[in-house]
XYZ file of N, CA and C in Angstrom:
315
model
N -20.587 5.112 5.166
C -21.702 3.993 5.651
C -21.572 3.802 7.097
N -22.756 3.400 6.752
C -24.128 3.702 8.076
C -24.021 1.793 8.700
N -24.576 1.352 9.529
C -24.538 0.693 10.432
C -25.536 -0.512 8.972
N -26.432 0.190 8.937
C -27.559 -0.494 7.357
C -27.085 -0.304 6.133
N -26.400 -0.017 5.836
C -25.094 -0.021 4.765
C -24.495 -1.060 4.234
N -25.073 -1.754 3.752
C -23.850 -2.823 3.876
C -22.578 -2.929 2.221
N -21.721 -3.097 2.540
C -20.985 -3.056 1.666
C -20.300 -4.354 0.060
N -20.681 -4.181 -0.864
C -20.177 -4.826 -1.711
C -19.224 -5.707 -1.144
N -18.838 -7.000 -1.920
C -18.430 -7.807 -1.772
C -17.160 -7.362 -2.697
N -16.898 -6.885 -3.384
C -15.717 -6.337 -4.097
C -15.042 -5.171 -3.470
N -15.480 -4.340 -2.410
C -15.104 -3.375 -1.716
C -14.031 -3.484 -0.902
N -12.913 -2.578 -1.400
C -11.682 -2.845 -1.432
C -10.759 -3.420 -2.149
N -11.548 -4.608 -2.713
C -10.394 -5.030 -3.192
C -9.937 -4.489 -4.433
N -7.975 -4.330 -4.670
C -7.377 -3.290 -5.264
C -7.508 -3.790 -6.889
N -7.250 -5.527 -6.674
C -6.942 -6.185 -8.298
C -8.811 -6.162 -8.842
N -9.621 -5.849 -8.253
C -11.388 -5.515 -9.541
C -12.070 -4.206 -8.754
N -10.933 -3.516 -8.045
C -11.541 -1.831 -8.697
C -10.952 -1.480 -9.040
N -9.488 -1.758 -9.182
C -8.160 -0.618 -10.017
C -7.254 -1.668 -10.672
N -8.169 -2.631 -11.974
C -7.454 -3.756 -12.279
C -6.062 -2.856 -13.057
N -5.097 -4.013 -13.520
C -4.099 -3.952 -14.354
C -4.233 -4.350 -15.652
N -4.619 -3.197 -16.945
C -5.248 -3.124 -18.063
C -4.723 -4.246 -18.838
N -4.714 -3.989 -20.178
C -3.813 -5.193 -21.624
C -2.674 -4.101 -21.953
N -2.474 -2.847 -21.230
C -1.853 -1.949 -21.770
C -0.822 -1.506 -21.293
N -0.718 -1.965 -19.473
C 0.140 -2.726 -18.500
C -0.259 -0.693 -17.264
N -1.425 -0.504 -18.030
C -2.286 1.127 -17.075
C -3.349 0.509 -16.313
N -3.610 0.727 -14.737
C -4.662 0.232 -14.056
C -5.964 1.825 -14.700
N -6.723 0.717 -14.806
C -7.949 1.460 -14.854
C -9.287 1.397 -13.991
N -10.286 2.047 -13.611
C -11.026 1.479 -12.689
C -12.389 1.619 -13.643
N -12.707 -0.112 -13.812
C -13.563 -0.435 -14.665
C -15.612 0.170 -14.577
N -15.811 0.903 -15.273
C -17.155 1.186 -15.685
C -18.300 1.058 -14.509
N -18.300 -0.208 -14.399
C -19.142 -0.733 -13.010
C -19.024 -0.403 -11.522
N -17.679 0.127 -11.272
C -16.936 0.776 -10.028
C -17.489 2.267 -9.976
N -17.773 2.759 -11.283
C -17.292 3.857 -11.609
C -18.757 4.268 -11.211
N -19.837 3.431 -11.845
C -20.802 4.205 -11.403
C -21.865 3.826 -9.916
N -20.691 3.318 -9.352
C -21.023 2.843 -7.857
C -20.862 4.217 -6.643
N -21.488 4.503 -5.951
C -21.783 5.466 -5.297
C -20.559 5.443 -4.072
N -19.646 4.469 -3.387
C -18.956 3.982 -3.097
C -17.724 4.260 -3.270
N -17.132 4.382 -4.337
C -16.194 4.240 -5.639
C -14.906 4.935 -5.166
N -15.270 6.392 -3.488
C -13.828 7.193 -3.630
C -13.406 6.223 -2.487
N -14.461 5.793 -1.274
C -14.072 4.838 -0.491
C -13.903 3.968 -0.580
N -13.847 3.297 -1.574
C -13.899 2.000 -1.897
C -12.339 2.263 -2.388
N -12.191 2.669 -3.246
C -10.159 2.768 -3.938
C -9.261 3.464 -2.766
N -10.096 4.307 -1.932
C -9.418 5.082 -0.735
C -9.256 3.262 0.593
N -9.650 2.784 0.761
C -9.423 1.630 1.326
C -8.736 1.045 0.665
N -9.051 0.588 -1.156
C -7.472 -0.561 -1.678
C -6.717 0.535 -1.729
N -6.717 1.082 -1.830
C -4.841 1.889 -2.030
C -4.185 1.672 -0.240
N -4.744 1.752 1.486
C -4.475 1.512 1.810
C -4.043 0.463 2.056
N -4.561 -0.325 1.581
C -3.903 -1.779 2.256
C -2.382 -2.162 1.144
N -1.928 -3.458 1.311
C -0.375 -3.741 1.170
C -0.409 -3.272 -0.643
N -1.641 -3.551 -0.708
C -1.487 -3.453 -3.116
C -1.223 -1.813 -3.030
N -2.094 -1.003 -2.269
C -1.206 0.426 -2.621
C 0.419 1.167 -2.692
N 0.989 -0.723 -1.962
C 2.251 0.262 -2.344
C 2.619 -0.193 -3.271
N 1.844 -1.355 -3.666
C 2.590 -1.880 -5.134
C 2.332 -0.838 -6.423
N 1.340 -0.338 -6.090
C 0.395 0.705 -7.170
C 1.925 1.629 -6.965
N 1.733 2.461 -6.092
C 2.634 3.564 -6.172
C 4.210 2.984 -6.321
N 4.662 2.035 -6.591
C 5.982 1.207 -6.712
C 5.497 1.573 -8.169
N 4.356 1.183 -9.260
C 4.503 0.986 -9.875
C 4.626 2.452 -10.545
N 4.252 3.155 -9.965
C 4.093 4.616 -10.683
C 5.417 5.351 -10.666
N 6.155 4.892 -9.479
C 7.730 5.445 -9.306
C 8.745 4.915 -10.849
N 8.248 3.845 -10.927
C 9.001 3.272 -12.030
C 8.511 3.670 -13.536
N 7.318 4.366 -13.668
C 6.968 4.356 -15.100
C 7.449 5.794 -14.518
N 7.357 6.723 -13.963
C 8.146 8.115 -14.133
C 9.766 8.380 -14.422
N 10.318 7.129 -13.951
C 11.986 6.880 -14.019
C 12.345 6.206 -15.695
N 10.766 5.588 -15.624
C 11.155 5.221 -17.071
C 10.704 6.418 -18.240
N 10.141 6.893 -18.350
C 9.979 8.419 -18.600
C 11.181 8.940 -18.162
N 11.980 8.971 -17.871
C 13.203 10.085 -17.589
C 12.871 11.913 -16.371
N 11.368 11.201 -15.974
C 10.760 12.665 -15.414
C 11.132 12.304 -13.746
N 11.767 10.999 -13.562
C 12.832 10.780 -12.039
C 13.802 10.634 -12.256
N 15.132 11.048 -10.945
C 16.521 10.776 -11.219
C 16.566 9.465 -10.712
N 17.783 9.047 -10.915
C 18.391 7.663 -10.364
C 18.374 8.198 -8.806
N 18.578 9.277 -8.357
C 18.495 9.621 -6.702
C 17.108 9.234 -5.944
N 16.207 10.592 -6.876
C 14.650 10.319 -6.424
C 14.027 9.043 -6.550
N 14.386 7.705 -7.546
C 13.791 6.990 -7.476
C 14.632 6.182 -6.136
N 15.652 5.428 -6.026
C 15.478 5.275 -5.123
C 15.186 5.947 -3.430
N 15.251 7.079 -3.381
C 14.457 8.122 -2.211
C 13.169 7.553 -1.846
N 12.213 7.107 -3.385
C 10.974 6.872 -3.008
C 10.918 5.433 -3.059
N 12.022 4.741 -3.468
C 11.826 3.472 -3.405
C 11.683 3.315 -2.109
N 13.073 3.718 -1.287
C 12.902 3.202 0.325
C 12.056 3.734 1.037
N 11.600 4.738 0.862
C 10.616 4.784 1.480
C 9.567 4.238 1.153
N 9.241 3.613 0.120
C 7.855 2.871 -0.084
C 7.884 0.940 0.658
N 9.127 0.894 0.797
C 9.580 -0.534 1.201
C 9.691 -0.261 2.784
N 10.307 0.818 3.084
C 9.881 1.387 5.034
C 8.869 1.422 5.334
N 7.695 2.154 4.682
C 6.466 2.203 4.512
C 5.365 0.551 4.434
N 5.913 -0.313 3.980
C 5.677 -1.684 3.674
C 5.898 -1.960 4.788
N 7.001 -2.283 4.906
C 8.104 -3.132 6.592
C 6.898 -2.236 8.005
N 6.686 -1.378 7.891
C 6.109 -1.006 8.939
C 4.559 -1.294 9.171
N 3.984 -1.372 7.860
C 2.097 -1.641 7.885
C 2.748 -2.932 7.499
N 3.528 -3.877 7.561
C 2.985 -4.937 7.979
C 3.704 -5.990 8.490
N 4.569 -4.967 9.871
C 4.939 -5.418 11.236
C 3.222 -5.057 12.357
N 3.086 -3.979 11.798
C 1.541 -3.356 12.461
C 0.810 -4.449 12.766
N 0.596 -5.302 11.597
C -0.366 -6.308 11.799
C 0.301 -7.987 12.698
N 1.000 -7.666 12.883
C 1.608 -9.148 13.651
C 1.588 -9.159 15.523
N 0.990 -7.840 15.715
C 1.075 -7.944 16.896
C 2.303 -6.679 17.371
N 2.359 -7.143 19.364
C 3.067 -6.427 19.939
C 4.451 -6.956 19.298
N 5.302 -6.602 19.717
C 7.000 -6.766 19.421
C 7.782 -6.551 19.912
N 7.357 -8.299 20.804
C 8.145 -8.523 21.943
C 9.424 -8.667 21.576
N 10.088 -9.224 20.603
C 11.605 -8.444 20.281
C 12.150 -7.472 21.143
N 11.325 -6.544 21.109
C 11.956 -5.113 21.598
C 12.295 -5.056 23.461
N 11.614 -6.091 23.911
C 12.174 -6.531 25.615
C 12.959 -7.376 25.822
N 13.648 -7.797 25.054
C 14.556 -9.151 25.163
C 15.743 -8.703 25.333
N 15.849 -8.665 26.740
C 17.457 -8.502 27.752
C 17.966 -8.315 26.598
N 19.300 -7.974 26.225
C 20.697 -7.937 25.473
C 21.618 -7.906 26.533
N 22.573 -9.234 26.429
C 23.953 -8.995 27.317
C 24.744 -8.674 26.710
N 24.967 -6.981 27.800
C 26.221 -6.333 27.195
C 27.099 -6.635 28.219
N 27.054 -7.495 29.343
C 27.789 -7.101 30.405
C 29.004 -8.135 30.452
C-alpha cells in the first residue's frame, strides 16, 4: 500500500472482514473477496487480539472433532494464552516493574 493509497474504513477489523456465520463458522463476506486488499486486510486483522480468539476457536473445534488430544489442546491453549499476554503487555509501554529493587537483604 502506498501513501496515496488509502485503506477503507473496514481494513483490519476482524468482525467486519471475517465475521461469525449463523452456523458457528467464520466466513469472509463476498464484498471482501472482491477487494484487492483482502489478503493484507485479513493478515492485519489476525495479528490483533481478535486473531488469538479465532485460533482458540480452531483449537476447540479440533478437540471437539476428536483430531486433537487433551494434552495437545492444553499445550496449544497455553501457547495462545502466553502469546495473548505478550501482545497485551507489549502495548502497555516499558515494564517498570522489572526495575524495582527487591529487598532480599
